[in-house]
Amino acid sequence: MKMDIERLARPEIVAMKPYASARSSAAADGILLNANEAPYTHVAGPEWQRLALNRYPQPQPALLRTRLAELYGVAGDRLLMTRGSDEGIDLLTRVFCRPGQDAVVECSPCFGMYRIAATIQGARVIDVPRQAANGFQIDFDQLETTITGQPDVRLVFLTSPNNPTGDLISRERLESVLDASGDRALVVLDEAYIEFCDAASAIELLEKWPQLVVLRTLSKAWAAAGVRCGIVIADPAVIGLLQRVIAPYPLSALAIDAALEAISAESAGRQRRFVAAVRQARADLYRFLQRCDFVVQAWQGEANFILVRVADGSGLVNWCAGRGIRIRDFGSYAQLAGCVRLTIGSPAELVALKSALKAYGEQL
Ligand SMILES: Cc1ncc(COP(=O)(O)O)c(C=O)c1O
């Protein structure tokens, strides 16, 4: 399908002459007197010589782009490297939503940054809420009616597996939403946790559906949240528009170096073992929770956490905090009264968690 992506973007972003940084507008070799940098590496510290920290990094580092393109099986011009997926969400919202006019759709409970990014941009948030009764599955009929019935919708945020409910969106459902969106809106599928489950990534649908945007991150299954590296994967026209808005040098030289290390061939084996261990520990913790009398319901999900409903969620959060264990309270969401989210930590951390949960049950 051919699609005029620019028609969906804010006209001022399309019309704007983007900033041309020194590194994006000239080669990075020879005598570099075009970026007001320091000529020495030793001033900031001799240990930084290897990374040439005195120089601005490449705006979109070529080697990391090549490695990520291999990892995700896409052409390099479909990728944008960002400061975490958080930045990808922010850029999409800033490029495609006119303040006071356009809207985004989310299906709560979901990752909180979709709403925050939209609110900061002055875009309306239309919620198509999920219900606990059907395992938090999205109401797809209502979602599609919203997309087709509301002409101001520009972005539809979907998450698979979803945070905090852990459920997946089937390929069939996703294609149906893409079909309903047509050339009206972009469908942003956030796959932050996809490596923790067996489901195939929607990346392979990008050729067929130019309105699809996939978000990936090194923060979860690649165990590199501190690097702050997220990846927007989309039609080159979408990437080109986001590139007009992104900061000139979004990834620091340190982050680029660490990201390359995190996804290196040596790390790949460690990553597979880590993911397998998380999945096993998740199943084990889920079985444990089912034996706890105070647990009203647990949703094992397909990510690296379990959502649990108890009678008094904040009470449980405080109980665990008293033992130095931080779990996340989701009780403020309408559908998640009494719910807490437990991240799958290390074996030792899970022993401590189980012991705290057992003691909690005993004192009730
Ligand atoms: C669904 C989802 N998307 C994106 C993010 C943010 O990822 P990043 O660390 O890449 O900014 C999170 C973080 O928890 C998340 O749960």
XYZ file of C-alpha atoms and ligand atoms in Angstrom:
380
model
C 0.000 0.000 0.000
C 1.288 3.488 -0.852
C 0.582 6.137 1.717
C 1.247 9.855 1.990
C 2.730 9.876 5.509
C 3.571 13.585 5.354
C -0.118 14.407 5.072
C -0.565 13.043 8.628
C 2.286 15.084 10.099
C 2.096 18.612 11.494
C 2.454 20.932 8.488
C 4.994 23.160 10.283
C 7.281 20.135 10.811
C 7.030 19.219 7.123
C 7.691 22.830 6.070
C 10.515 23.483 8.563
C 14.117 23.556 7.377
C 15.713 21.132 9.875
C 18.818 22.045 11.860
C 21.987 20.862 10.142
C 24.564 19.858 12.751
C 28.295 19.888 11.978
C 28.444 16.098 11.997
C 25.379 15.645 9.808
C 26.434 18.191 7.213
C 30.153 17.361 6.713
C 32.451 14.334 6.847
C 33.883 13.493 10.284
C 37.475 13.046 9.125
C 40.270 15.508 8.321
C 40.905 18.616 10.406
C 37.710 19.220 12.336
C 37.233 22.920 12.960
C 33.506 23.074 12.266
C 31.869 22.122 15.598
C 33.610 24.207 18.269
C 34.908 21.029 19.907
C 38.126 20.604 21.876
C 40.996 19.134 19.850
C 42.224 16.938 22.764
C 40.852 13.848 24.450
C 43.102 14.023 27.517
C 41.497 17.132 29.027
C 38.269 15.298 29.924
C 40.327 12.325 31.135
C 42.914 10.063 29.482
C 40.634 7.038 29.734
C 38.287 8.587 27.156
C 40.750 8.464 24.278
C 39.192 5.305 22.849
C 35.790 6.981 22.566
C 37.107 10.373 21.401
C 34.851 12.072 23.906
C 36.053 15.497 22.809
C 34.088 15.032 19.579
C 30.350 15.062 19.009
C 29.140 11.543 18.211
C 27.504 10.552 14.942
C 23.860 11.713 15.031
C 22.698 8.201 14.048
C 25.773 5.980 14.544
C 26.391 3.924 11.401
C 27.780 0.766 13.016
C 25.043 0.586 15.642
C 22.452 1.164 12.931
C 23.907 -1.745 10.909
C 23.927 -4.039 13.945
C 20.366 -3.122 14.931
C 19.182 -3.532 11.328
C 20.642 -7.072 11.376
C 19.125 -7.786 14.775
C 15.651 -6.727 13.707
C 15.883 -7.894 10.092
C 15.072 -4.538 8.480
C 16.794 -2.054 6.185
C 18.767 0.634 8.024
C 16.576 3.448 6.671
C 13.654 2.058 8.671
C 15.439 2.633 11.995
C 15.775 5.599 14.310
C 17.880 5.224 17.457
C 16.533 7.272 20.359
C 17.115 7.871 24.075
C 14.977 4.936 25.072
C 11.539 4.231 23.661
C 10.372 7.111 25.822
C 11.946 9.480 23.313
C 10.418 7.608 20.360
C 6.961 8.046 21.899
C 7.637 11.741 22.485
C 8.932 12.348 18.940
C 5.964 10.600 17.336
C 3.569 12.687 19.370
C 5.380 15.935 18.589
C 5.553 15.237 14.859
C 2.046 13.926 14.283
C -0.201 15.746 16.789
C -1.168 19.394 16.379
C -1.678 20.914 19.847
C -5.322 21.537 20.642
C -6.493 19.684 17.526
C -5.281 16.096 17.252
C -5.717 13.060 19.456
C -4.001 9.818 20.403
C -5.745 6.593 21.401
C -4.619 4.323 24.222
C -6.148 1.242 25.835
C -5.698 1.647 29.585
C -4.239 0.278 31.734
C -1.088 0.687 29.643
C 2.346 2.284 29.736
C 1.929 5.778 31.219
C 4.183 7.702 28.823
C 1.719 7.665 25.894
C -0.637 9.864 27.894
C 2.149 12.046 29.290
C 3.672 12.694 25.856
C 0.237 13.552 24.446
C -0.605 15.844 27.353
C 2.701 17.713 27.062
C 2.024 18.174 23.340
C -1.515 19.403 23.962
C -3.064 16.411 22.171
C -6.298 14.833 23.398
C -6.100 11.310 24.820
C -8.964 8.996 23.888
C -9.050 5.942 26.110
C -10.548 2.638 25.040
C -10.305 0.956 28.446
C -9.712 -2.750 28.995
C -11.640 -4.844 31.491
C -10.160 -7.326 33.969
C -13.106 -9.683 33.393
C -11.825 -10.751 29.957
C -8.143 -10.921 30.865
C -7.644 -7.269 29.927
C -8.129 -7.972 26.230
C -8.639 -4.805 24.227
C -12.182 -4.016 23.102
C -11.230 -4.120 19.413
C -14.697 -3.224 18.140
C -14.689 -0.051 20.195
C -11.098 0.668 19.229
C -11.834 0.421 15.516
C -15.006 2.467 15.850
C -12.990 5.145 17.650
C -10.342 5.223 14.931
C -12.801 5.374 12.064
C -15.258 7.706 13.812
C -12.867 10.348 15.169
C -11.093 12.224 12.377
C -8.628 13.905 14.766
C -6.937 10.621 15.779
C -3.310 10.612 14.579
C -1.642 7.929 16.724
C -2.986 4.661 18.129
C -0.734 3.311 20.880
C -0.844 -0.470 21.321
C 1.486 -2.560 23.472
C 2.277 -6.243 23.030
C 2.973 -7.677 25.559
C 1.186 -4.939 27.455
C 2.513 -3.262 30.575
C 1.190 -3.871 33.254
C -1.249 -6.606 32.161
C 1.174 -8.764 30.149
C -1.314 -9.742 27.415
C -0.522 -10.060 23.702
C -2.249 -8.700 20.608
C -2.756 -11.368 17.960
C -1.554 -10.818 14.410
C -5.143 -10.982 13.174
C -6.313 -8.266 15.573
C -3.372 -6.045 14.776
C -3.985 -6.289 11.029
C -7.626 -5.494 11.579
C -6.658 -2.306 13.496
C -4.161 -1.399 10.752
C -6.880 -1.860 8.190
C -9.282 0.349 10.171
C -6.581 3.018 10.522
C -5.922 3.100 6.779
C -4.266 6.401 5.948
C -6.047 8.179 8.828
C -3.602 7.437 11.664
C -0.380 5.652 12.537
C -0.584 2.503 14.665
C 2.329 2.480 17.121
C 2.988 -1.031 18.409
C 5.241 -0.940 21.462
C 7.131 -4.247 21.671
C 9.306 -3.359 24.679
C 8.797 -6.855 26.169
C 8.430 -9.007 23.034
C 11.637 -10.988 23.621
C 10.111 -12.535 26.751
C 7.423 -14.393 24.764
C 7.092 -16.666 21.736
C 5.049 -14.246 19.636
C 6.620 -13.028 16.400
C 7.422 -9.343 16.127
C 5.182 -7.221 13.908
C 8.308 -5.865 12.208
C 7.656 -8.292 9.352
C 4.385 -6.452 8.639
C 6.061 -3.111 7.939
C 6.327 -3.699 4.182
C 2.618 -4.340 3.942
C 1.408 -1.610 6.309
C 3.197 1.776 6.033
C 1.021 3.130 8.856
C 2.653 0.680 11.308
C 5.374 1.900 13.678
C 7.147 -0.633 15.925
C 9.015 0.399 19.083
C 11.829 -1.758 20.455
C 14.238 -1.139 23.310
C 17.474 -2.416 24.823
C 16.066 -1.691 28.310
C 14.288 -4.964 29.033
C 15.476 -8.278 27.525
C 18.882 -6.807 26.631
C 19.364 -5.829 30.266
C 20.611 -2.358 29.308
C 18.083 0.163 30.673
C 20.952 2.384 31.801
C 22.181 2.814 28.221
C 18.962 4.566 27.201
C 18.660 3.149 23.718
C 15.312 2.685 22.040
C 14.597 2.006 18.398
C 11.731 3.294 16.264
C 11.168 0.978 13.289
C 8.889 2.342 10.583
C 8.441 3.429 7.003
C 11.446 5.578 5.921
C 9.039 8.527 5.502
C 8.112 8.314 9.217
C 11.798 8.017 10.184
C 12.629 11.054 8.040
C 9.985 13.148 9.785
C 11.133 12.108 13.270
C 14.681 12.962 12.277
C 13.595 16.555 11.702
C 12.670 16.868 15.366
C 15.134 14.684 17.279
C 18.006 16.417 19.097
C 21.135 16.738 16.894
C 23.150 14.148 18.889
C 20.647 12.043 20.828
C 22.986 9.160 21.766
C 26.158 9.945 23.690
C 29.420 8.275 22.638
C 29.239 6.290 25.898
C 25.724 5.079 25.096
C 26.692 4.093 21.545
C 29.664 2.111 22.843
C 27.562 0.401 25.515
C 24.721 -0.372 23.084
C 27.149 -2.055 20.674
C 28.495 -4.143 23.549
C 24.988 -5.009 24.790
C 23.915 -6.480 21.439
C 27.281 -7.984 20.455
C 27.623 -11.615 19.424
C 29.104 -12.370 22.872
C 26.065 -10.874 24.596
C 23.552 -12.745 22.433
C 24.097 -16.073 24.238
C 23.873 -14.381 27.637
C 20.691 -12.648 26.516
C 19.056 -15.935 25.485
C 19.926 -17.544 28.814
C 18.638 -14.503 30.714
C 15.318 -14.532 28.845
C 14.907 -18.284 29.443
C 15.647 -17.816 33.145
C 13.108 -14.986 33.423
C 10.435 -17.121 31.795
C 11.104 -20.015 34.122
C 11.185 -17.783 37.216
C 7.952 -16.126 36.067
C 6.184 -19.489 35.871
C 7.606 -20.440 39.258
C 6.502 -17.177 40.931
C 3.073 -17.513 39.337
C 2.653 -21.009 40.848
C 3.734 -19.624 44.213
C 1.219 -16.771 43.996
C -1.588 -19.173 43.199
C -0.904 -20.910 46.496
C -1.084 -17.637 48.482
C -4.514 -17.311 50.121
C -4.395 -13.515 50.064
C -3.966 -13.361 46.272
C -7.324 -12.612 44.640
C -5.964 -13.060 41.105
C -2.610 -13.189 39.340
C -1.944 -12.555 35.664
C 1.203 -14.347 34.591
C 1.454 -12.438 31.318
C 4.114 -12.696 28.629
C 6.681 -10.192 29.904
C 9.169 -9.941 32.786
C 6.568 -9.192 35.465
C 3.396 -10.541 37.016
C 0.327 -8.471 37.868
C -1.364 -9.484 41.116
C -4.614 -8.404 42.750
C -4.914 -8.535 46.526
C -7.423 -6.981 48.933
C -5.072 -4.192 49.978
C -2.454 -3.437 47.299
C -0.922 -0.414 49.048
C -0.711 -2.445 52.264
C 1.292 -5.114 50.428
C 3.530 -2.481 48.786
C 4.256 -0.973 52.217
C 4.834 -4.392 53.762
C 7.415 -5.237 51.094
C 9.000 -1.766 51.368
C 9.476 -2.448 55.088
C 11.685 -5.357 54.007
C 13.575 -3.291 51.445
C 11.636 -4.727 48.501
C 10.082 -2.274 46.057
C 7.072 -3.460 44.109
C 4.814 -1.232 42.032
C 1.347 -0.160 43.150
C -1.195 0.037 40.281
C -4.230 0.601 42.496
C -4.820 4.094 41.140
C -6.028 2.703 37.771
C -9.806 2.234 37.723
C -9.576 -1.413 36.589
C -6.639 -2.287 38.841
C -7.939 -1.742 42.378
C -5.665 -3.683 44.739
C -3.198 -4.557 41.961
C 0.567 -4.584 42.256
C 3.188 -5.449 39.653
C 6.074 -7.733 40.540
C 9.171 -7.627 38.327
C 10.990 -10.943 37.849
C 14.293 -10.277 39.589
C 17.276 -12.521 40.268
C 16.807 -15.890 42.029
C 18.038 -14.355 45.311
C 15.671 -11.397 44.934
C 12.762 -13.743 44.269
C 13.600 -15.794 47.359
C 13.425 -12.554 49.374
C 10.158 -11.586 47.669
C 8.532 -14.964 48.330
C 9.613 -14.854 51.941
C 8.101 -11.356 52.331
C 4.874 -12.517 50.655
C 4.672 -15.596 52.872
C 5.144 -13.477 56.017
C 2.524 -11.023 54.725
C 0.015 -13.836 54.350
C 0.756 -15.184 57.814
C 0.129 -11.891 59.648
C -3.206 -11.117 57.935
C 5.605 -0.685 27.324
C 6.823 0.132 27.559
N 7.296 0.878 26.554
C 8.392 1.632 26.715
C 9.056 1.695 27.924
C 10.235 2.604 28.060
O 11.343 2.004 27.528
P 12.737 2.741 27.427
O 13.534 2.348 28.635
O 13.311 2.215 26.157
O 12.486 4.219 27.383
C 8.600 0.944 28.997
C 9.287 1.004 30.291
O 8.937 0.431 31.273
C 7.439 0.153 28.812
O 6.931 -0.578 29.804
